[in-house]
CSV table of C-alpha atoms and ligand atoms in Angstrom, one decimal:
chain,number,residue,atom,x,y,z
A,1,VAL,CA,44.9,101.8,102.8
A,2,ILE,CA,44.2,102.9,106.5
A,3,PHE,CA,44.4,106.3,105.2
A,4,LEU,CA,41.9,106.0,102.5
A,5,ARG,CA,39.7,104.1,105.1
A,6,ARG,CA,40.0,107.3,107.4
A,7,TRP,CA,39.6,109.6,104.8
A,8,ARG,CA,36.2,107.8,103.6
A,9,ALA,CA,35.2,107.4,107.4
A,10,ALA,CA,35.4,111.2,108.0
A,11,SER,CA,32.1,111.4,105.5
A,12,ALA,CA,30.1,109.4,107.7
A,13,ARG,CA,27.2,110.6,109.7
A,14,ILE,CA,26.0,110.0,113.0
A,15,VAL,CA,22.0,109.2,112.8
A,16,PRO,CA,19.3,108.0,114.7
A,17,LEU,CA,18.4,104.3,114.3
A,18,GLY,CA,15.2,103.0,115.1
A,19,ALA,CA,13.6,99.6,115.5
A,20,GLU,CA,13.5,99.1,111.7
A,21,ALA,CA,17.5,99.1,111.9
A,22,ALA,CA,17.1,96.0,114.6
A,23,GLU,CA,18.7,93.5,112.1
A,24,ALA,CA,21.7,95.6,110.9
A,25,MET,CA,22.1,96.6,114.9
A,26,ALA,CA,22.1,92.9,115.6
A,27,ALA,CA,24.7,92.0,113.1
A,28,LEU,CA,26.9,95.0,114.2
A,29,HIS,CA,26.6,93.8,117.7
A,30,ALA,CA,27.6,90.3,116.9
A,31,THR,CA,30.9,91.5,115.4
A,32,GLY,CA,32.0,92.6,118.4
A,33,PHE,CA,30.6,90.5,121.4
A,34,ALA,CA,30.5,86.7,122.7
A,35,ARG,CA,27.2,86.8,123.5
A,36,ALA,CA,25.0,88.0,120.6
A,37,TRP,CA,21.8,89.8,120.8
A,38,SER,CA,19.1,89.0,118.6
A,39,ALA,CA,17.5,91.4,116.5
A,40,ALA,CA,14.0,90.8,118.4
A,41,GLU,CA,15.8,91.9,121.5
A,42,ILE,CA,17.2,95.1,120.0
A,43,GLU,CA,13.9,95.8,118.4
A,44,GLY,CA,12.3,95.4,121.8
A,45,LEU,CA,14.8,97.8,123.4
A,46,LEU,CA,14.2,100.2,120.9
A,47,THR,CA,10.3,100.2,121.0
A,48,GLY,CA,10.6,100.8,124.6
A,49,ARG,CA,10.6,104.6,125.7
A,50,THR,CA,13.8,104.6,127.5
A,51,THR,CA,16.3,103.3,125.0
A,52,ALA,CA,17.6,105.0,121.7
A,53,GLY,CA,19.6,103.8,118.9
A,54,LEU,CA,22.3,106.0,117.2
A,55,GLY,CA,24.2,104.7,113.9
A,56,VAL,CA,27.3,105.7,112.0
A,57,ARG,CA,25.9,105.8,108.2
A,58,LEU,CA,28.3,105.7,105.2
A,59,GLY,CA,26.3,105.9,102.1
A,60,SER,CA,23.5,103.4,102.2
A,61,ALA,CA,25.2,101.1,104.9
A,62,VAL,CA,25.2,101.3,108.6
A,63,MET,CA,28.8,100.8,110.0
A,64,GLY,CA,28.4,101.4,113.8
A,65,MET,CA,25.9,101.4,116.3
A,66,ALA,CA,25.1,102.2,119.9
A,67,LEU,CA,22.5,101.6,122.3
A,68,VAL,CA,21.7,104.3,125.1
A,69,ARG,CA,19.4,103.7,127.9
A,70,VAL,CA,18.1,106.8,129.9
A,71,ALA,CA,16.4,106.4,133.4
A,72,ALA,CA,15.5,109.4,135.3
A,73,ASP,CA,19.0,111.3,135.5
A,74,GLU,CA,21.1,108.4,134.9
A,75,ALA,CA,22.1,107.1,131.5
A,76,GLU,CA,23.9,103.7,130.4
A,77,ILE,CA,25.6,102.5,127.1
A,78,LEU,CA,24.3,99.2,126.5
A,79,SER,CA,26.4,98.5,123.5
A,80,ILE,CA,28.7,100.2,120.8
A,81,ALA,CA,30.1,98.1,118.0
A,82,ILE,CA,31.9,99.4,115.0
A,83,ASP,CA,32.1,97.2,112.0
A,84,ARG,CA,35.6,95.5,112.0
A,85,GLU,CA,36.8,96.8,108.5
A,86,TRP,CA,36.2,100.5,109.9
A,87,ARG,CA,37.7,100.2,113.5
A,88,GLY,CA,40.6,102.7,114.4
A,89,CYS,CA,39.0,105.3,112.3
A,90,GLY,CA,37.6,107.4,114.9
A,91,LEU,CA,34.1,106.4,114.3
A,92,ALA,CA,33.4,105.0,118.0
A,93,THR,CA,34.7,108.4,119.3
A,94,ARG,CA,32.2,110.4,117.5
A,95,LEU,CA,29.3,107.9,118.0
A,96,LEU,CA,30.0,108.2,121.9
A,97,ASP,CA,30.1,111.8,121.6
A,98,ARG,CA,26.9,112.1,120.3
A,99,ALA,CA,25.4,109.5,122.5
A,100,LEU,CA,26.5,111.6,125.6
A,101,ASP,CA,24.7,114.5,124.0
A,102,LEU,CA,21.6,112.8,123.4
A,103,ALA,CA,21.8,111.6,127.3
A,104,ALA,CA,22.0,115.0,128.6
A,105,ARG,CA,19.4,116.1,126.6
A,106,ARG,CA,17.0,113.4,127.9
A,107,GLY,CA,17.7,114.6,131.4
A,108,ALA,CA,20.5,112.4,132.4
A,109,ARG,CA,23.4,113.8,134.6
A,110,ARG,CA,25.7,110.8,134.5
A,111,MET,CA,26.8,108.1,132.0
A,112,LEU,CA,27.4,104.6,133.1
A,113,LEU,CA,28.9,101.6,131.2
A,114,GLU,CA,30.2,98.1,131.7
A,115,VAL,CA,33.3,97.0,130.0
A,116,GLU,CA,35.3,94.0,130.2
A,117,SER,CA,38.8,94.9,132.1
A,118,GLY,CA,40.9,93.1,129.0
A,119,ASN,CA,39.2,95.2,126.2
A,120,ALA,CA,42.2,97.8,125.3
A,121,PRO,CA,40.5,99.5,122.5
A,122,ALA,CA,37.1,100.1,124.4
A,123,LEU,CA,39.1,101.4,127.4
A,124,ALA,CA,41.0,103.8,125.5
A,125,LEU,CA,38.0,105.2,123.8
A,126,TYR,CA,36.1,105.8,127.2
A,127,ARG,CA,39.0,107.1,129.3
A,128,ARG,CA,39.5,109.6,126.2
A,129,ALA,CA,36.2,110.7,126.5
A,130,GLY,CA,36.5,111.0,130.4
A,131,PHE,CA,35.0,108.1,131.9
A,132,ARG,CA,36.8,106.9,135.2
A,133,GLU,CA,36.4,103.6,137.0
A,134,VAL,CA,33.7,103.4,139.8
A,135,GLY,CA,33.6,99.7,140.3
A,136,ARG,CA,34.6,96.2,139.4
A,137,ARG,CA,32.6,93.2,138.9
A,138,ARG,CA,35.3,90.3,139.2
A,139,GLY,CA,34.7,87.4,137.0
A,140,TYR,CA,31.8,88.9,135.5
A,141,TYR,CA,32.6,87.7,131.8
A,142,ALA,CA,34.3,84.5,133.1
A,143,ALA,CA,31.7,82.4,131.6
A,144,GLU,CA,32.6,83.9,127.9
A,145,GLY,CA,36.2,83.6,128.7
A,146,GLY,CA,36.8,86.9,129.7
A,147,GLY,CA,37.7,88.7,133.0
A,148,ASP,CA,36.7,91.5,135.4
A,149,ALA,CA,33.8,94.0,134.3
A,150,LEU,CA,34.9,97.5,135.0
A,151,VAL,CA,31.8,100.0,135.3
A,152,LEU,CA,32.9,103.2,134.3
A,153,ALA,CA,31.1,106.8,134.7
A,154,ARG,CA,31.4,110.4,133.6
A,155,ASP,CA,29.6,113.2,134.5
A,156,LEU,CA,27.1,115.0,131.9
A,157,ALA,CA,27.6,118.6,133.3
A,158,ASP,CA,29.6,119.8,130.4
A,159,ARG,CA,26.8,118.7,128.0
A,160,ALA,CA,23.6,120.4,126.7
A,161,ARG,CA,21.2,120.5,129.1
A,162,PRO,CA,17.7,120.0,128.2
A,163,PHE,CA,16.4,123.6,129.4
A,164,PRO,CA,18.4,126.7,129.9
A,165,PRO,CA,19.1,128.1,133.2
A,166,PRO,CA,16.4,130.8,134.4
A,167,PRO,CA,18.0,134.1,133.9
A,168,ASP,CA,18.3,135.0,137.3
A,169,ALA,CA,20.3,132.0,137.9
A,170,VAL,CA,22.8,133.2,135.3
A,171,ALA,CA,22.7,136.8,136.9
A,172,SER,CA,23.3,135.4,140.5
A,173,GLY,CA,26.5,133.5,139.3
A,174,PRO,CA,27.4,130.0,140.4
A,175,ASP,CA,28.5,130.9,144.0
A,176,ARG,CA,25.3,132.6,145.3
A,177,GLY,CA,22.2,131.0,146.4
B,201,LIG,C1,35.6,99.3,120.9
B,201,LIG,C2,35.3,99.7,119.7
B,201,LIG,C3,33.9,100.3,119.5
B,201,LIG,C4,36.4,101.2,119.2
B,201,LIG,O1,35.7,101.6,117.8
B,201,LIG,P1,36.7,102.4,116.8
B,201,LIG,O2,35.9,103.3,115.8
B,201,LIG,O3,37.7,101.6,116.6
B,201,LIG,O4,37.5,103.4,118.0
B,201,LIG,P2,37.9,104.7,117.7
B,201,LIG,O5,38.6,104.5,116.5
B,201,LIG,O6,37.3,106.0,117.9
B,201,LIG,O7,38.9,104.9,119.1
B,201,LIG,C5,39.9,103.7,119.3
B,201,LIG,C6,40.8,103.9,120.5
B,201,LIG,O8,41.3,102.4,120.8
B,201,LIG,C7,42.6,102.5,120.3
B,201,LIG,N1,42.8,101.0,119.8
B,201,LIG,C8,42.2,100.4,118.7
B,201,LIG,N2,42.7,99.1,118.5
B,201,LIG,C9,43.5,99.1,119.8
B,201,LIG,C10,44.1,98.1,120.5
B,201,LIG,N3,44.1,96.6,119.7
B,201,LIG,N4,44.6,98.0,121.4
B,201,LIG,C11,44.7,99.2,122.2
B,201,LIG,N5,44.0,100.2,121.6
B,201,LIG,C12,43.4,100.2,120.6
B,201,LIG,C13,42.7,103.4,119.2
B,201,LIG,O9,44.1,103.7,118.9
B,201,LIG,C14,41.9,104.8,119.9
B,201,LIG,O10,42.3,105.1,120.7
B,201,LIG,P3,43.4,106.4,120.5
B,201,LIG,O11,42.7,107.6,119.5
B,201,LIG,O12,43.7,106.9,121.7
B,201,LIG,O13,44.7,105.7,119.9
B,201,LIG,C15,35.5,98.7,118.4
B,201,LIG,O14,36.7,98.2,118.7
B,201,LIG,C16,34.5,97.5,118.5
B,201,LIG,O15,33.4,97.6,117.7
B,201,LIG,N6,34.7,96.6,119.5
B,201,LIG,C17,33.7,95.3,120.0
B,201,LIG,C18,32.8,95.9,120.4
B,201,LIG,C19,33.3,96.4,121.8
B,201,LIG,O16,34.2,95.9,122.3
B,201,LIG,N7,32.7,97.4,122.5
B,201,LIG,C20,32.8,98.2,123.5
B,201,LIG,C21,32.6,97.6,124.9
B,201,LIG,S1,30.9,98.2,125.5
């Protein structure tokens, strides 16, 4: 069954999601986190200028979502969640990859996120995508029955830049000037 699901998941598309998808995103978020976010909260985020939504679309259904905030040269993954039935198919990996590109295109140089220290699937996902631990907030999730929060970061230098460098910068090479 997992093979069939993976095969179907391969035809999923990563799409931008706007405020109209807030209900679907709140439902997905609730499958993954002890503290639910309401559709109104998500809609509020998506109507602002700094936060973008991305979704995993399979046919007419949305099977995953990510919320990405970009402020100046720093981006943050506010949330990423995949429908339980569709976890383990590589969908979050694809979603995260697109979130990195989106952040870089909007001018971010670094992506940050916070994750519960015992969340093995999420840590595997982020480590594989090049994130490294830069901080730990002890007892951060204790109220929700969890442990510490790890702060992870990843440089976006390998991602698309908003503008190509000027021709003379290319000609002079990285070591000069
Ligand atoms: C974390 C999450 C988004 C991953 O989604 P996904 O589509 O299953 O992720 P992928 O299939 O792309 O990759 C998941 C990785 O975790 C691994 N994994 C899956 N279940 C695991 C488990 N129980 N323990 C350890 N690793 C696990 C997978 O093997 C894979 O790593 P690998 O390719 O190196 O083997 C999903 O589990 C989820 O929605 N969780 C609830 C919400 C959440 O925790 N979000 C992240 C915190 S911000």
